[in-house]
GROMACS .gro file of C-alpha atoms in nm:
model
  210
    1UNK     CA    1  -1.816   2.400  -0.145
    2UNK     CA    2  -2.169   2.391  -0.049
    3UNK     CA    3  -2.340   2.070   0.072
    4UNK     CA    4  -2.594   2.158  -0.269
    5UNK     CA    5  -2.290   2.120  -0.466
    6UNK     CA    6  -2.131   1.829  -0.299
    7UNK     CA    7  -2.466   1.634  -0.369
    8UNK     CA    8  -2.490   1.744  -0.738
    9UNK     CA    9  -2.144   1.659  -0.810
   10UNK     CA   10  -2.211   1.310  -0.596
   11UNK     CA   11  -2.487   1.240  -0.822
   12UNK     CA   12  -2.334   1.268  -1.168
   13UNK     CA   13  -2.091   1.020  -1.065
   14UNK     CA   14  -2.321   0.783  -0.956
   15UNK     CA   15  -2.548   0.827  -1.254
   16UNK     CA   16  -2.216   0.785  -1.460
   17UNK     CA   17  -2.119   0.469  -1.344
   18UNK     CA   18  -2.481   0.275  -1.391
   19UNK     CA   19  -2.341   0.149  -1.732
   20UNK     CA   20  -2.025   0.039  -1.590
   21UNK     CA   21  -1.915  -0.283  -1.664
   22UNK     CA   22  -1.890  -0.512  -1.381
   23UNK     CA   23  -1.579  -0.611  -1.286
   24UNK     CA   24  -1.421  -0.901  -1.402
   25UNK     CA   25  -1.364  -1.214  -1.142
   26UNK     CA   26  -0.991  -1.251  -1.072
   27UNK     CA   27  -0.883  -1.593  -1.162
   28UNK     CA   28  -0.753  -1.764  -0.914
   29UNK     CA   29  -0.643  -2.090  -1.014
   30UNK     CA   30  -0.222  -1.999  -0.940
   31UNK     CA   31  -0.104  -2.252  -0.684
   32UNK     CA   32  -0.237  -2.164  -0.325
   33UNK     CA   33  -0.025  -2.456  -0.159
   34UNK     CA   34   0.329  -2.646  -0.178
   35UNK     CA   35   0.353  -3.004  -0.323
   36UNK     CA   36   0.732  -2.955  -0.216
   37UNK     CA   37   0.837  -3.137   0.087
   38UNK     CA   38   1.033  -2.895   0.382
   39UNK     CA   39   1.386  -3.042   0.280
   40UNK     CA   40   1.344  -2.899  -0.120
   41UNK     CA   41   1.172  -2.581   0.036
   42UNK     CA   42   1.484  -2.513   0.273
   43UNK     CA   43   1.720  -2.569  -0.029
   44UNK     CA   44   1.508  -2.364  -0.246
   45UNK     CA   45   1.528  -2.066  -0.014
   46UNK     CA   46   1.869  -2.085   0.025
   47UNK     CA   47   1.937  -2.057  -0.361
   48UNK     CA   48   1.780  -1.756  -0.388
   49UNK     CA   49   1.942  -1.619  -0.109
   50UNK     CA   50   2.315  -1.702  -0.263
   51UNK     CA   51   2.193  -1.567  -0.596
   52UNK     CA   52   2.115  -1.222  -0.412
   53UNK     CA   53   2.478  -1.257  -0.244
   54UNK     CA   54   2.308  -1.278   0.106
   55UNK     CA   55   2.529  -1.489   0.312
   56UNK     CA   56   2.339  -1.835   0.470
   57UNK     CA   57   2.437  -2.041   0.788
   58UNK     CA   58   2.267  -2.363   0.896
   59UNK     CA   59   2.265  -2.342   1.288
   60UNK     CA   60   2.081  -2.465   1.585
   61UNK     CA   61   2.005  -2.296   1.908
   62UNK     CA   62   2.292  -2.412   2.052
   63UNK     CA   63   2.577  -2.330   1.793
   64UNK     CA   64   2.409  -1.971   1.674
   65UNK     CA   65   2.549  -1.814   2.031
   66UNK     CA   66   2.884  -1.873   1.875
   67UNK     CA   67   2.807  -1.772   1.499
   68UNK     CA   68   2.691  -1.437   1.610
   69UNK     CA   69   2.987  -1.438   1.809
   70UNK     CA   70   3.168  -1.418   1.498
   71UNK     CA   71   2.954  -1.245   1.257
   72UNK     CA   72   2.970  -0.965   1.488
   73UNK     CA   73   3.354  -0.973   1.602
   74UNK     CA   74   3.405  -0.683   1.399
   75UNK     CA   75   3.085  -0.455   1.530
   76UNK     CA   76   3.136  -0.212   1.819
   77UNK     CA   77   2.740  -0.214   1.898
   78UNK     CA   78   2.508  -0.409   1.796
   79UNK     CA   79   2.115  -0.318   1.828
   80UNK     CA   80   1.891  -0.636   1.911
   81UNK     CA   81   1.458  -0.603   1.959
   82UNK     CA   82   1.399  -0.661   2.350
   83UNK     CA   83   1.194  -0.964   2.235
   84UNK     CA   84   1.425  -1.154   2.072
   85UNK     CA   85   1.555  -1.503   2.252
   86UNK     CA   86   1.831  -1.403   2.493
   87UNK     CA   87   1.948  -1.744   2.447
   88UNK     CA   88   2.091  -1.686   2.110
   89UNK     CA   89   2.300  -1.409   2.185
   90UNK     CA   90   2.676  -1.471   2.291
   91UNK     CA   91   2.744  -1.496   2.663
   92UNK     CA   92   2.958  -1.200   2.837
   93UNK     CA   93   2.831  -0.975   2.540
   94UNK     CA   94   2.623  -0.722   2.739
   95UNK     CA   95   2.852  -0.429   2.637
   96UNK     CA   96   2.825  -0.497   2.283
   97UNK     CA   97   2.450  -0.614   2.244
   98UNK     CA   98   2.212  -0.350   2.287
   99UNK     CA   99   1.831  -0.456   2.335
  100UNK     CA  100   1.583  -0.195   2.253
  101UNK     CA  101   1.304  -0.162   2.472
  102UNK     CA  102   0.948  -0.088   2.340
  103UNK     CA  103   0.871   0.335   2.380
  104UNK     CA  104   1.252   0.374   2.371
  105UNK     CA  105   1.368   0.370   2.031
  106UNK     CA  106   1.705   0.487   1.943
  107UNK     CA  107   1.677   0.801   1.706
  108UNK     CA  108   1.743   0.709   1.353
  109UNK     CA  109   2.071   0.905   1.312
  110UNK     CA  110   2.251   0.705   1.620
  111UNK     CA  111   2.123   0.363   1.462
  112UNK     CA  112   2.360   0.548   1.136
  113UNK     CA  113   2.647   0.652   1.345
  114UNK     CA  114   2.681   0.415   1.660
  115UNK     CA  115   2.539   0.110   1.537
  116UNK     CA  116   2.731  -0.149   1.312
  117UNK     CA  117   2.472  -0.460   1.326
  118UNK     CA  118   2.116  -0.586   1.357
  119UNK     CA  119   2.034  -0.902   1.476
  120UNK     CA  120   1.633  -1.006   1.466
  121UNK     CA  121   1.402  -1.299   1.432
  122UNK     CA  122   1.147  -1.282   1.146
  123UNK     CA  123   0.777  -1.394   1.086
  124UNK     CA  124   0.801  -1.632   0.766
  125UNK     CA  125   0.988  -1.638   0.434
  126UNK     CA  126   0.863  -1.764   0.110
  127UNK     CA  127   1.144  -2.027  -0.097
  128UNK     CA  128   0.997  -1.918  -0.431
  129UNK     CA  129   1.092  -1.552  -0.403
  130UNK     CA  130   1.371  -1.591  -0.165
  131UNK     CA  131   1.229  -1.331   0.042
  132UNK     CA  132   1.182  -1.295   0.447
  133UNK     CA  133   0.886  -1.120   0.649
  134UNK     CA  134   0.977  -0.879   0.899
  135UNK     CA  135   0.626  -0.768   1.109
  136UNK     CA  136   0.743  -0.574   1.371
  137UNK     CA  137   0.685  -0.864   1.626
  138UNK     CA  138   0.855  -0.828   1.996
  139UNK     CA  139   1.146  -1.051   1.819
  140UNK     CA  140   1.220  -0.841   1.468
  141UNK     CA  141   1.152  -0.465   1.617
  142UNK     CA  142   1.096  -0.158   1.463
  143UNK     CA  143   1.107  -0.138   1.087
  144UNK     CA  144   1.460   0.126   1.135
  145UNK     CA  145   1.663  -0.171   1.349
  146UNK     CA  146   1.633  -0.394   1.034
  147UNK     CA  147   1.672  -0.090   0.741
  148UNK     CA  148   1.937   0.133   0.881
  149UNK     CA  149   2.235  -0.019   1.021
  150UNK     CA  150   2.453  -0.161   0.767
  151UNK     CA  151   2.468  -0.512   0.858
  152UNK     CA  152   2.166  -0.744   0.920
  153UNK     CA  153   2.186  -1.073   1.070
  154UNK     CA  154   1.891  -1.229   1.020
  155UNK     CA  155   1.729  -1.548   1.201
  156UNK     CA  156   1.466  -1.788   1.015
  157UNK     CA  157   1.325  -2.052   1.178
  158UNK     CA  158   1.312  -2.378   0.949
  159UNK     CA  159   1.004  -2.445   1.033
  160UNK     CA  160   0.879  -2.087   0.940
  161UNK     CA  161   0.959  -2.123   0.533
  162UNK     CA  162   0.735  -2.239   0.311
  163UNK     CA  163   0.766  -2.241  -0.094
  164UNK     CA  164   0.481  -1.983  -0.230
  165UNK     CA  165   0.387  -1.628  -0.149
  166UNK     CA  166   0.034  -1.693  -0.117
  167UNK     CA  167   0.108  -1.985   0.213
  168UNK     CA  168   0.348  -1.660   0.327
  169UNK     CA  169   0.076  -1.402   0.326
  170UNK     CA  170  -0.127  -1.633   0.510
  171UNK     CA  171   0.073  -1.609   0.829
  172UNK     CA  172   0.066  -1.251   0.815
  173UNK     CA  173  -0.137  -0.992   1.035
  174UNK     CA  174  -0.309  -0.772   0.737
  175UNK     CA  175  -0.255  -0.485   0.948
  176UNK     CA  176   0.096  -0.588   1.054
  177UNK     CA  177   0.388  -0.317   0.929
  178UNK     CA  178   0.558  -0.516   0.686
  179UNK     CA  179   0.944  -0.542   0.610
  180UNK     CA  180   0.987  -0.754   0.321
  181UNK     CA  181   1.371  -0.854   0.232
  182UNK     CA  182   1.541  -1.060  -0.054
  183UNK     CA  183   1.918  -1.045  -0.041
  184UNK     CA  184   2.114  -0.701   0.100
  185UNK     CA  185   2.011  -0.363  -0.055
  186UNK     CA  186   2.097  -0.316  -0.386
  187UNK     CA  187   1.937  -0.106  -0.704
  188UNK     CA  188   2.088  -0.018  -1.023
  189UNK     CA  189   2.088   0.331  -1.155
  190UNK     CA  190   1.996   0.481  -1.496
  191UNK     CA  191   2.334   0.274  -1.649
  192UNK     CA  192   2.242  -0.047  -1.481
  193UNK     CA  193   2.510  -0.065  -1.254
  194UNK     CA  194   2.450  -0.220  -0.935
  195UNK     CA  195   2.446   0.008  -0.646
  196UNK     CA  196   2.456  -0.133  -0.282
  197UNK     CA  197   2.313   0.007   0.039
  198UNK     CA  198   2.112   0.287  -0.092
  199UNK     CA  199   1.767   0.209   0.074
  200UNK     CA  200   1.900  -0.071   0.299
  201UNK     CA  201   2.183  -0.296   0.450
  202UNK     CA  202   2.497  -0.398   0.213
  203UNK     CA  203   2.571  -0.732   0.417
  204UNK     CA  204   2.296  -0.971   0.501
  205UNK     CA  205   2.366  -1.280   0.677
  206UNK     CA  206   2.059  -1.541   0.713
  207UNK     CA  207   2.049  -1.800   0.967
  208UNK     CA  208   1.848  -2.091   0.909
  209UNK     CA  209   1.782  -2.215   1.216
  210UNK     CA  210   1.648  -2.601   1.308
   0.00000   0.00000   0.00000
């Protein structure tokens, strides 16, 4: 296409659109902050989380060592992002906990066959929706760690919830890669029935960590 034509076409456009409407201002008056105090927030969260048959634990950093101990008594490997506390994971667990390092990612067909669990942290999870961020911080890893194994084990700071989506957003890098997660995978097909672990995890376990 010549640069003649480019222009011409360029021009109708623009002379098209001088009648255009202007476009109309977006209301926002939908609530923008939480009148909730943390306690009602945490319990909020956590009844979503049931209803999507995610599994929640109530922890602190000194009793999570053990719960992962447990969680993952049954996984041969489990991946974990290098950044994540060390402190959290079991003691003596070096052959079973694998930490990937950044520039060194596993390829996506071993994180299928070789790896039965991810554990990560996350950036902040809204109570209303009873979802969780994932932003590919040093602590929650590549978006494949958290989508592809089949069992997620996933760590929220208490102090990281709050109740609406617009207070999540807020904490979030615009540019960040975002993972957003509300209960294990799950879809329904043309029937409605309920079909787990198509795009996803089947077994989510949420800590909530204080």
């Amino acid at each position: 296409m010549s640069n003649e034509a480019k222009t011409e076409i360029l021009r109708r456009i623009k002379n098209s659109l001088d009648d255009a409407p202007l476009a109309p201002e977006i209301p926002r008056d939908y609530r923008r902050v939480s009148d909730q105090d943390p306690a009602a927030i945490l319990t909020m969260l956590e009844e979503r989380l049931l209803d999507y048959k995610a599994a929640v634990f109530h922890e602190t950093a000194q009793s999570l060592p053990l719960l992962l101990a447990k969680l993952c008594i049954d996984a041969t490997k489990v991946i974990v992002p290098e950044g994540i506390d060390h402190s959290w994971l079991p003691s003596n667990s070096e052959e079973q906990f694998l930490f990937e390092a950044p520039g060194h990612p596993l390829p996506v067909h071993e994180l299928n066959d070789t790896i039965d669990a991810v554990v990560t942290s996350s950036t902040v999870s809204c109570a209303e929706t009873g979802t969780i961020f994932l932003t590919g911080r040093p602590d929650e890893g590549r978006r494949a760690i958290s989508l592809v194994p089949d069992h997620h084990i996933c760590i929220v700071s208490a102090s990281s919830v709050v109740e609406l989506i617009p207070e999540a957003l807020a904490q979030i890098e615009p540019t960040a890669p975002i993972t957003m997660i509300s209960g294990p995978s799950a879809t329904s097909d043309i029937e409605l029935e309920r079909v787990e672990g198509v795009h996803g995890p089947r077994r989510l376990d949420v800590v909530l960590l204080s």
